[in-house]
Amino acid sequence: MTDFFQNIVGLPFEWAWFVATIVGILVIALPLMLAVAMIIYADRKIWAAMALRRGPNVVGPLGLLQSFADGLKVFLQETIIPSSANKGLFLLGPIITFTVALIVWAVIPFQAGVVLSNINLGLLYILAASSLGVYGIILAGWSSNSKYPFYSAIRAAAQMVSYEVAIGFVLISVVLWAGTFNLSGIVEAQQGHVLGLFNGFGFNPLLFPMAVVFLISALAETARAPFDLTEAESELVAGYQTEYSSMAFALFWLGEYANVILMCTLNAVLFWGGYLPPMNIDLIPWFDIPGIIWLFAKILFFFFVFSWVKATVPRYRYDQLMRLGWKIFLPMSLIFVFLVSGYLMLTRVGVPA
């Protein structure tokens, strides 16, 4: 795109790069915001179907405009800041949560060669940037100067740290097998991975358990049911966002669902071939379908799983949440790091006599 603005439009290289970067950001961010609105609608429809209800069906055809009506409602509301709150940090919390949810998309490959920033340490960038999201929640809970948001913020901090440890070891297994931190490289390493037929680390018996651990940890990382202890309405009212209204509340909502879509995308990219078709055979014209369509189909599948779990699985107790993270997922992911690294040493490096 830089070449287009430099050679066709006639801009100097510096300005061409700057304009191309801004256009790339908008091409990702604007559809993402639209996707968040539609994903919220889909979420509510899935919950309703599983509870034998109709869900949103009044605003627009089939209720498709319900999310936009909700957005207009919060936009027109008054922003109320509690008198005893720390006003600067109170407003900074949702801004951090929303911003961090967007910046991670810079390194996601949507198709071969279609990525905003194809950096070699893309996976580390995602791990570092997504870890910053907890700061927005902690700031929101502490600055509200109210006990329920503060309890929720402490819960969120402990929960995110607990499951990021397991996620980190899962990612080590993926990086060992792919041999790179670059997300496009990880996707390409999955082509014909199992018997030359299946595209995806998830088809590998050594990495399939890690795919399951990553999926469940992603639910906990995004505070989705059954791990939504940060917003347990029977205990904490609405959790860290209890005191928020208007667009500050909407930023938390947008950030939460943008993170959910991100985790669905990472499940697809890291374990199930990303923009590659499921099978690496020419009998069916898999590769005639654009890679971005395959990626979106996998994202939608994982989002359905997220909604399915939320509609059917009861909320964990907090001690159960911590036990799963520290006593089950952490040892399990460590064991599989040793198994994967041992297998790779035997098959790729070999053991000297």
mmCIF file of C-alpha atoms in Angstrom:
data_model
loop_
_atom_site.group_PDB
_atom_site.id
_atom_site.type_symbol
_atom_site.label_atom_id
_atom_site.label_comp_id
_atom_site.label_asym_id
_atom_site.label_seq_id
_atom_site.Cartn_x
_atom_site.Cartn_y
_atom_site.Cartn_z
ATOM 1 C CA MET A 1 0.000 0.000 0.000
ATOM 2 C CA THR A 2 2.957 2.299 0.643
ATOM 3 C CA ASP A 3 4.045 1.747 -2.982
ATOM 4 C CA PHE A 4 0.568 2.782 -4.177
ATOM 5 C CA PHE A 5 0.660 6.121 -2.372
ATOM 6 C CA GLN A 6 4.287 6.701 -3.368
ATOM 7 C CA ASN A 7 4.169 5.726 -7.048
ATOM 8 C CA ILE A 8 0.547 6.363 -8.038
ATOM 9 C CA VAL A 9 -0.423 9.274 -5.782
ATOM 10 C CA GLY A 10 3.090 10.760 -5.850
ATOM 11 C CA LEU A 11 3.658 11.250 -2.110
ATOM 12 C CA PRO A 12 7.163 11.194 -0.601
ATOM 13 C CA PHE A 13 8.072 7.881 1.038
ATOM 14 C CA GLU A 14 7.583 9.150 4.608
ATOM 15 C CA TRP A 15 4.095 10.508 3.891
ATOM 16 C CA ALA A 16 3.188 7.476 1.780
ATOM 17 C CA TRP A 17 4.125 5.161 4.667
ATOM 18 C CA PHE A 18 2.188 7.318 7.159
ATOM 19 C CA VAL A 19 -0.989 7.481 5.035
ATOM 20 C CA ALA A 20 -0.790 3.751 4.207
ATOM 21 C CA THR A 21 -0.493 2.916 7.917
ATOM 22 C CA ILE A 22 -3.493 5.106 8.834
ATOM 23 C CA VAL A 23 -5.571 3.542 6.047
ATOM 24 C CA GLY A 24 -4.549 0.050 7.207
ATOM 25 C CA ILE A 25 -5.568 0.851 10.781
ATOM 26 C CA LEU A 26 -8.970 2.140 9.664
ATOM 27 C CA VAL A 27 -9.519 -0.879 7.394
ATOM 28 C CA ILE A 28 -9.090 -3.105 10.467
ATOM 29 C CA ALA A 29 -10.656 -0.947 13.207
ATOM 30 C CA LEU A 30 -13.887 0.139 11.491
ATOM 31 C CA PRO A 31 -15.010 -3.356 10.374
ATOM 32 C CA LEU A 32 -13.996 -4.623 13.831
ATOM 33 C CA MET A 33 -16.379 -2.156 15.497
ATOM 34 C CA LEU A 34 -19.149 -3.239 13.130
ATOM 35 C CA ALA A 35 -18.299 -6.877 13.857
ATOM 36 C CA VAL A 36 -18.534 -6.209 17.605
ATOM 37 C CA ALA A 37 -22.047 -4.778 17.150
ATOM 38 C CA MET A 38 -23.180 -7.785 15.144
ATOM 39 C CA ILE A 39 -21.422 -10.258 17.458
ATOM 40 C CA ILE A 40 -23.354 -8.839 20.434
ATOM 41 C CA TYR A 41 -26.566 -9.385 18.454
ATOM 42 C CA ALA A 42 -25.489 -12.939 17.543
ATOM 43 C CA ASP A 43 -24.569 -13.620 21.181
ATOM 44 C CA ARG A 44 -28.027 -12.628 22.370
ATOM 45 C CA LYS A 45 -29.705 -14.634 19.613
ATOM 46 C CA ILE A 46 -27.723 -17.778 20.506
ATOM 47 C CA TRP A 47 -28.547 -17.438 24.217
ATOM 48 C CA ALA A 48 -32.212 -16.926 23.347
ATOM 49 C CA ALA A 49 -32.337 -19.969 21.058
ATOM 50 C CA MET A 50 -30.805 -22.178 23.738
ATOM 51 C CA ALA A 51 -33.352 -20.930 26.265
ATOM 52 C CA LEU A 52 -36.232 -21.339 23.774
ATOM 53 C CA ARG A 53 -36.755 -17.580 23.502
ATOM 54 C CA ARG A 54 -36.795 -15.265 20.465
ATOM 55 C CA GLY A 55 -34.113 -12.758 21.451
ATOM 56 C CA PRO A 56 -33.832 -9.299 19.815
ATOM 57 C CA ASN A 57 -36.543 -9.089 17.136
ATOM 58 C CA VAL A 58 -38.061 -5.594 17.216
ATOM 59 C CA VAL A 59 -35.469 -3.003 16.144
ATOM 60 C CA GLY A 60 -34.875 -3.401 12.417
ATOM 61 C CA PRO A 61 -35.414 -6.543 10.321
ATOM 62 C CA LEU A 62 -34.964 -9.615 12.543
ATOM 63 C CA GLY A 63 -33.717 -7.267 15.274
ATOM 64 C CA LEU A 64 -30.431 -6.607 13.425
ATOM 65 C CA LEU A 65 -30.331 -2.963 14.510
ATOM 66 C CA GLN A 66 -30.688 -3.714 18.232
ATOM 67 C CA SER A 67 -26.972 -3.228 18.966
ATOM 68 C CA PHE A 68 -26.960 0.126 17.152
ATOM 69 C CA ALA A 69 -30.026 1.243 19.139
ATOM 70 C CA ASP A 70 -28.234 0.269 22.358
ATOM 71 C CA GLY A 71 -25.152 2.199 21.211
ATOM 72 C CA LEU A 72 -27.239 5.300 20.474
ATOM 73 C CA LYS A 73 -28.884 5.013 23.879
ATOM 74 C CA VAL A 74 -25.603 4.970 25.825
ATOM 75 C CA PHE A 75 -24.189 7.728 23.587
ATOM 76 C CA LEU A 76 -27.065 10.038 24.555
ATOM 77 C CA GLN A 77 -26.843 9.266 28.275
ATOM 78 C CA GLU A 78 -25.137 11.564 30.732
ATOM 79 C CA THR A 79 -21.675 10.520 31.921
ATOM 80 C CA ILE A 80 -21.935 10.385 35.703
ATOM 81 C CA ILE A 81 -18.725 10.302 37.745
ATOM 82 C CA PRO A 82 -19.117 9.471 41.470
ATOM 83 C CA SER A 83 -18.196 12.429 43.659
ATOM 84 C CA SER A 84 -15.646 10.400 45.641
ATOM 85 C CA ALA A 85 -14.028 8.802 42.577
ATOM 86 C CA ASN A 86 -10.598 9.662 41.205
ATOM 87 C CA LYS A 87 -11.906 11.331 38.050
ATOM 88 C CA GLY A 88 -8.777 11.016 35.886
ATOM 89 C CA LEU A 89 -8.201 7.325 36.568
ATOM 90 C CA PHE A 90 -11.965 6.664 36.461
ATOM 91 C CA LEU A 91 -12.078 7.808 32.818
ATOM 92 C CA LEU A 92 -8.685 6.297 31.946
ATOM 93 C CA GLY A 93 -9.782 2.740 32.846
ATOM 94 C CA PRO A 94 -12.245 2.147 29.974
ATOM 95 C CA ILE A 95 -9.949 3.978 27.526
ATOM 96 C CA ILE A 96 -7.101 1.550 28.321
ATOM 97 C CA THR A 97 -9.376 -1.489 28.023
ATOM 98 C CA PHE A 98 -10.753 -0.377 24.661
ATOM 99 C CA THR A 99 -7.389 0.731 23.229
ATOM 100 C CA VAL A 100 -5.558 -2.467 24.202
ATOM 101 C CA ALA A 101 -8.350 -4.518 22.604
ATOM 102 C CA LEU A 102 -7.649 -2.750 19.291
ATOM 103 C CA ILE A 103 -3.840 -2.550 19.120
ATOM 104 C CA VAL A 104 -3.397 -6.331 19.223
ATOM 105 C CA TRP A 105 -5.042 -6.699 15.802
ATOM 106 C CA ALA A 106 -2.033 -5.055 14.142
ATOM 107 C CA VAL A 107 -0.188 -8.403 13.853
ATOM 108 C CA ILE A 108 -3.103 -10.724 12.955
ATOM 109 C CA PRO A 109 -2.680 -12.241 9.444
ATOM 110 C CA PHE A 110 -6.043 -12.221 7.636
ATOM 111 C CA GLN A 111 -4.638 -13.912 4.540
ATOM 112 C CA ALA A 112 -1.225 -14.710 3.105
ATOM 113 C CA GLY A 113 0.585 -11.355 3.081
ATOM 114 C CA VAL A 114 -2.447 -9.437 4.396
ATOM 115 C CA VAL A 115 -1.312 -8.144 7.789
ATOM 116 C CA LEU A 116 -0.824 -4.603 9.055
ATOM 117 C CA SER A 117 2.523 -5.274 10.751
ATOM 118 C CA ASN A 118 4.239 -8.564 9.932
ATOM 119 C CA ILE A 119 6.757 -8.439 12.778
ATOM 120 C CA ASN A 120 8.863 -11.447 13.739
ATOM 121 C CA LEU A 121 7.816 -11.289 17.403
ATOM 122 C CA GLY A 122 4.080 -11.061 16.695
ATOM 123 C CA LEU A 123 3.104 -13.680 19.278
ATOM 124 C CA LEU A 124 5.131 -11.978 22.013
ATOM 125 C CA TYR A 125 3.537 -8.659 21.052
ATOM 126 C CA ILE A 126 0.059 -10.164 21.478
ATOM 127 C CA LEU A 127 0.976 -11.687 24.843
ATOM 128 C CA ALA A 128 2.430 -8.394 26.079
ATOM 129 C CA ALA A 129 -0.350 -6.145 24.762
ATOM 130 C CA SER A 130 -3.237 -8.354 25.916
ATOM 131 C CA SER A 131 -1.708 -8.481 29.398
ATOM 132 C CA LEU A 132 -2.149 -4.704 29.646
ATOM 133 C CA GLY A 133 -5.942 -5.031 29.585
ATOM 134 C CA VAL A 134 -6.049 -5.912 33.270
ATOM 135 C CA TYR A 135 -4.720 -2.426 34.117
ATOM 136 C CA GLY A 136 -7.888 -0.826 32.766
ATOM 137 C CA ILE A 137 -10.022 -3.068 34.974
ATOM 138 C CA ILE A 138 -7.881 -2.465 38.061
ATOM 139 C CA LEU A 139 -7.979 1.304 37.510
ATOM 140 C CA ALA A 140 -11.766 1.180 37.037
ATOM 141 C CA GLY A 141 -12.292 -0.814 40.225
ATOM 142 C CA TRP A 142 -9.926 1.188 42.411
ATOM 143 C CA SER A 143 -10.827 4.672 41.155
ATOM 144 C CA SER A 144 -14.578 4.072 41.655
ATOM 145 C CA ASN A 145 -13.951 4.226 45.426
ATOM 146 C CA SER A 146 -16.656 1.609 45.962
ATOM 147 C CA LYS A 147 -16.171 -1.797 47.541
ATOM 148 C CA TYR A 148 -17.896 -3.961 44.911
ATOM 149 C CA PRO A 149 -15.928 -2.608 41.922
ATOM 150 C CA PHE A 150 -12.738 -2.903 43.973
ATOM 151 C CA TYR A 151 -13.440 -6.562 44.847
ATOM 152 C CA SER A 152 -14.112 -7.204 41.170
ATOM 153 C CA ALA A 153 -10.825 -5.555 40.121
ATOM 154 C CA ILE A 154 -8.842 -7.732 42.552
ATOM 155 C CA ARG A 155 -10.604 -10.815 41.237
ATOM 156 C CA ALA A 156 -9.849 -9.804 37.653
ATOM 157 C CA ALA A 157 -6.161 -9.300 38.389
ATOM 158 C CA ALA A 158 -5.796 -12.696 40.064
ATOM 159 C CA GLN A 159 -7.821 -14.450 37.361
ATOM 160 C CA MET A 160 -5.967 -12.970 34.395
ATOM 161 C CA VAL A 161 -2.531 -13.604 35.888
ATOM 162 C CA SER A 162 -3.471 -17.204 36.748
ATOM 163 C CA TYR A 163 -4.556 -18.110 33.244
ATOM 164 C CA GLU A 164 -1.905 -16.099 31.401
ATOM 165 C CA VAL A 165 0.708 -18.396 32.956
ATOM 166 C CA ALA A 166 -0.959 -21.451 31.415
ATOM 167 C CA ILE A 167 -1.459 -19.620 28.104
ATOM 168 C CA GLY A 168 2.244 -18.741 28.078
ATOM 169 C CA PHE A 169 3.299 -22.387 28.329
ATOM 170 C CA VAL A 170 0.761 -23.369 25.668
ATOM 171 C CA LEU A 171 2.272 -20.787 23.322
ATOM 172 C CA ILE A 172 5.756 -22.186 24.015
ATOM 173 C CA SER A 173 4.579 -25.550 22.635
ATOM 174 C CA VAL A 174 3.264 -23.861 19.478
ATOM 175 C CA VAL A 175 6.442 -21.803 18.992
ATOM 176 C CA LEU A 176 8.669 -24.874 19.474
ATOM 177 C CA TRP A 177 6.829 -26.727 16.734
ATOM 178 C CA ALA A 178 6.495 -23.804 14.317
ATOM 179 C CA GLY A 179 10.015 -22.503 14.939
ATOM 180 C CA THR A 180 8.927 -18.855 14.821
ATOM 181 C CA PHE A 181 7.057 -16.152 16.764
ATOM 182 C CA ASN A 182 5.728 -14.674 13.518
ATOM 183 C CA LEU A 183 1.995 -15.396 13.211
ATOM 184 C CA SER A 184 2.095 -15.782 9.417
ATOM 185 C CA GLY A 185 4.964 -18.245 9.848
ATOM 186 C CA ILE A 186 2.975 -20.178 12.448
ATOM 187 C CA VAL A 187 0.020 -20.443 10.050
ATOM 188 C CA GLU A 188 2.232 -21.584 7.167
ATOM 189 C CA ALA A 189 3.896 -24.196 9.426
ATOM 190 C CA GLN A 190 0.472 -25.819 9.873
ATOM 191 C CA GLN A 191 -0.032 -26.593 6.164
ATOM 192 C CA GLY A 192 -0.159 -30.360 5.701
ATOM 193 C CA HIS A 193 0.974 -30.717 9.325
ATOM 194 C CA VAL A 194 -0.647 -34.119 9.976
ATOM 195 C CA LEU A 195 0.013 -36.827 7.348
ATOM 196 C CA GLY A 196 0.215 -34.096 4.735
ATOM 197 C CA LEU A 197 -3.596 -33.941 4.784
ATOM 198 C CA PHE A 198 -4.705 -31.717 7.654
ATOM 199 C CA ASN A 199 -3.846 -28.054 8.107
ATOM 200 C CA GLY A 200 -3.631 -27.294 11.811
ATOM 201 C CA PHE A 201 -1.639 -28.080 14.927
ATOM 202 C CA GLY A 202 -4.933 -29.036 16.584
ATOM 203 C CA PHE A 203 -4.936 -32.303 14.596
ATOM 204 C CA ASN A 204 -1.628 -33.265 16.230
ATOM 205 C CA PRO A 205 -2.164 -35.595 19.263
ATOM 206 C CA LEU A 206 0.596 -33.794 21.172
ATOM 207 C CA LEU A 207 -0.864 -30.335 20.552
ATOM 208 C CA PHE A 208 -4.614 -31.063 20.669
ATOM 209 C CA PRO A 209 -4.662 -31.028 24.525
ATOM 210 C CA MET A 210 -2.903 -27.655 24.356
ATOM 211 C CA ALA A 211 -5.625 -26.403 21.990
ATOM 212 C CA VAL A 212 -8.266 -27.389 24.552
ATOM 213 C CA VAL A 213 -6.320 -25.725 27.396
ATOM 214 C CA PHE A 214 -5.941 -22.565 25.297
ATOM 215 C CA LEU A 215 -9.661 -22.475 24.474
ATOM 216 C CA ILE A 216 -10.708 -22.805 28.127
ATOM 217 C CA SER A 217 -8.021 -20.336 29.262
ATOM 218 C CA ALA A 218 -9.297 -17.885 26.626
ATOM 219 C CA LEU A 219 -12.728 -18.060 28.270
ATOM 220 C CA ALA A 220 -11.133 -17.213 31.610
ATOM 221 C CA GLU A 221 -8.888 -14.523 30.132
ATOM 222 C CA THR A 222 -11.895 -12.703 28.662
ATOM 223 C CA ALA A 223 -13.978 -13.269 31.832
ATOM 224 C CA ARG A 224 -16.648 -15.150 29.905
ATOM 225 C CA ALA A 225 -18.954 -17.675 31.559
ATOM 226 C CA PRO A 226 -18.343 -19.935 33.400
ATOM 227 C CA PHE A 227 -15.435 -17.760 34.558
ATOM 228 C CA ASP A 228 -17.253 -14.401 34.786
ATOM 229 C CA LEU A 229 -16.446 -14.000 38.473
ATOM 230 C CA THR A 230 -15.469 -10.363 37.884
ATOM 231 C CA GLU A 231 -19.095 -9.524 37.054
ATOM 232 C CA ALA A 232 -20.940 -12.030 39.265
ATOM 233 C CA GLU A 233 -24.193 -10.089 39.625
ATOM 234 C CA SER A 234 -25.329 -12.048 42.699
ATOM 235 C CA GLU A 235 -22.146 -11.017 44.534
ATOM 236 C CA LEU A 236 -20.706 -7.844 42.983
ATOM 237 C CA VAL A 237 -23.700 -6.068 41.366
ATOM 238 C CA ALA A 238 -22.018 -5.429 37.964
ATOM 239 C CA GLY A 239 -18.405 -5.771 39.064
ATOM 240 C CA TYR A 240 -15.757 -3.222 38.090
ATOM 241 C CA GLN A 241 -18.189 -1.350 35.790
ATOM 242 C CA THR A 242 -20.894 -0.823 38.445
ATOM 243 C CA GLU A 243 -20.327 2.947 38.696
ATOM 244 C CA TYR A 244 -20.002 3.528 34.949
ATOM 245 C CA SER A 245 -22.583 4.957 32.569
ATOM 246 C CA SER A 246 -22.841 6.345 29.055
ATOM 247 C CA MET A 247 -19.869 5.941 26.694
ATOM 248 C CA ALA A 248 -17.454 4.962 29.473
ATOM 249 C CA PHE A 249 -19.605 1.872 30.046
ATOM 250 C CA ALA A 250 -19.860 1.297 26.283
ATOM 251 C CA LEU A 251 -16.053 1.303 25.945
ATOM 252 C CA PHE A 252 -15.847 -1.580 28.431
ATOM 253 C CA TRP A 253 -18.532 -3.411 26.453
ATOM 254 C CA LEU A 254 -16.748 -2.847 23.126
ATOM 255 C CA GLY A 255 -13.378 -3.810 24.593
ATOM 256 C CA GLU A 256 -14.766 -7.001 26.101
ATOM 257 C CA TYR A 257 -16.279 -8.223 22.838
ATOM 258 C CA ALA A 258 -13.250 -7.132 20.792
ATOM 259 C CA ASN A 259 -11.154 -9.306 23.129
ATOM 260 C CA VAL A 260 -13.581 -12.203 22.670
ATOM 261 C CA ILE A 261 -13.241 -11.941 18.863
ATOM 262 C CA LEU A 262 -9.447 -11.732 19.294
ATOM 263 C CA MET A 263 -9.347 -14.926 21.362
ATOM 264 C CA CYS A 264 -11.520 -16.701 18.779
ATOM 265 C CA THR A 265 -9.062 -15.513 16.115
ATOM 266 C CA LEU A 266 -6.039 -16.733 18.080
ATOM 267 C CA ASN A 267 -7.644 -20.148 18.519
ATOM 268 C CA ALA A 268 -8.036 -20.317 14.737
ATOM 269 C CA VAL A 269 -4.567 -18.935 13.920
ATOM 270 C CA LEU A 270 -2.502 -20.886 16.445
ATOM 271 C CA PHE A 271 -4.130 -24.317 16.261
ATOM 272 C CA TRP A 272 -6.537 -24.652 13.362
ATOM 273 C CA GLY A 273 -4.683 -23.266 10.362
ATOM 274 C CA GLY A 274 -5.797 -19.628 10.415
ATOM 275 C CA TYR A 275 -6.556 -18.627 6.827
ATOM 276 C CA LEU A 276 -5.752 -22.121 5.476
ATOM 277 C CA PRO A 277 -8.540 -24.588 4.571
ATOM 278 C CA PRO A 278 -8.998 -27.557 6.961
ATOM 279 C CA MET A 279 -7.500 -30.114 4.569
ATOM 280 C CA ASN A 280 -4.476 -29.942 2.285
ATOM 281 C CA ILE A 281 -5.904 -31.851 -0.682
ATOM 282 C CA ASP A 282 -6.710 -30.849 -4.262
ATOM 283 C CA LEU A 283 -9.718 -33.148 -4.769
ATOM 284 C CA ILE A 284 -11.937 -30.400 -3.415
ATOM 285 C CA PRO A 285 -11.204 -26.796 -4.541
ATOM 286 C CA TRP A 286 -10.427 -25.647 -0.962
ATOM 287 C CA PHE A 287 -7.760 -23.193 -2.051
ATOM 288 C CA ASP A 288 -10.083 -21.411 -4.491
ATOM 289 C CA ILE A 289 -11.880 -19.939 -1.481
ATOM 290 C CA PRO A 290 -10.080 -16.792 -0.203
ATOM 291 C CA GLY A 291 -8.143 -17.358 3.021
ATOM 292 C CA ILE A 292 -9.961 -14.553 4.818
ATOM 293 C CA ILE A 293 -13.250 -16.479 4.353
ATOM 294 C CA TRP A 294 -11.757 -19.545 6.037
ATOM 295 C CA LEU A 295 -10.456 -17.388 8.879
ATOM 296 C CA PHE A 296 -13.853 -15.726 9.418
ATOM 297 C CA ALA A 297 -15.611 -19.112 9.330
ATOM 298 C CA LYS A 298 -13.301 -20.435 12.057
ATOM 299 C CA ILE A 299 -13.759 -17.261 14.127
ATOM 300 C CA LEU A 300 -17.546 -17.637 13.909
ATOM 301 C CA PHE A 301 -17.319 -21.286 14.934
ATOM 302 C CA PHE A 302 -15.277 -20.480 18.021
ATOM 303 C CA PHE A 303 -17.577 -17.595 18.892
ATOM 304 C CA PHE A 304 -20.513 -20.007 18.733
ATOM 305 C CA VAL A 305 -18.618 -22.239 21.183
ATOM 306 C CA PHE A 306 -18.061 -19.245 23.494
ATOM 307 C CA SER A 307 -21.792 -18.406 23.421
ATOM 308 C CA TRP A 308 -22.778 -22.055 23.775
ATOM 309 C CA VAL A 309 -20.668 -22.382 26.920
ATOM 310 C CA LYS A 310 -22.101 -19.163 28.374
ATOM 311 C CA ALA A 311 -25.664 -20.336 27.770
ATOM 312 C CA THR A 312 -25.214 -23.831 29.229
ATOM 313 C CA VAL A 313 -22.418 -24.013 31.835
ATOM 314 C CA PRO A 314 -23.045 -22.714 35.395
ATOM 315 C CA ARG A 315 -20.602 -20.227 36.939
ATOM 316 C CA TYR A 316 -17.605 -21.611 38.825
ATOM 317 C CA ARG A 317 -16.860 -20.745 42.434
ATOM 318 C CA TYR A 318 -13.731 -18.669 42.825
ATOM 319 C CA ASP A 319 -11.765 -21.470 44.505
ATOM 320 C CA GLN A 320 -12.674 -23.772 41.590
ATOM 321 C CA LEU A 321 -11.459 -21.132 39.142
ATOM 322 C CA MET A 322 -8.078 -20.844 40.872
ATOM 323 C CA ARG A 323 -7.746 -24.606 41.279
ATOM 324 C CA LEU A 324 -8.317 -25.182 37.551
ATOM 325 C CA GLY A 325 -5.709 -22.590 36.605
ATOM 326 C CA TRP A 326 -2.929 -23.421 39.060
ATOM 327 C CA LYS A 327 -3.393 -27.114 39.881
ATOM 328 C CA ILE A 328 -4.562 -28.503 36.549
ATOM 329 C CA PHE A 329 -3.710 -26.252 33.595
ATOM 330 C CA LEU A 330 -0.277 -25.101 34.777
ATOM 331 C CA PRO A 331 1.143 -28.622 35.467
ATOM 332 C CA MET A 332 -0.557 -29.995 32.343
ATOM 333 C CA SER A 333 0.874 -27.292 30.063
ATOM 334 C CA LEU A 334 4.343 -27.760 31.607
ATOM 335 C CA ILE A 335 4.229 -31.514 31.010
ATOM 336 C CA PHE A 336 3.278 -31.001 27.371
ATOM 337 C CA VAL A 337 6.086 -28.476 26.890
ATOM 338 C CA PHE A 338 8.505 -31.252 27.940
ATOM 339 C CA LEU A 339 6.748 -33.821 25.726
ATOM 340 C CA VAL A 340 6.742 -31.548 22.673
ATOM 341 C CA SER A 341 10.350 -30.450 23.141
ATOM 342 C CA GLY A 342 11.467 -34.067 23.734
ATOM 343 C CA TYR A 343 9.668 -35.284 20.617
ATOM 344 C CA LEU A 344 11.174 -32.501 18.527
ATOM 345 C CA MET A 345 14.662 -33.271 19.856
ATOM 346 C CA LEU A 346 14.243 -36.916 18.818
ATOM 347 C CA THR A 347 12.782 -36.257 15.368
ATOM 348 C CA ARG A 348 14.476 -33.030 14.233
ATOM 349 C CA VAL A 349 17.796 -32.953 16.060
ATOM 350 C CA GLY A 350 18.318 -36.606 16.917
ATOM 351 C CA VAL A 351 20.022 -38.002 19.976
ATOM 352 C CA PRO A 352 23.780 -38.772 19.648
ATOM 353 C CA ALA A 353 24.838 -42.348 20.351
#
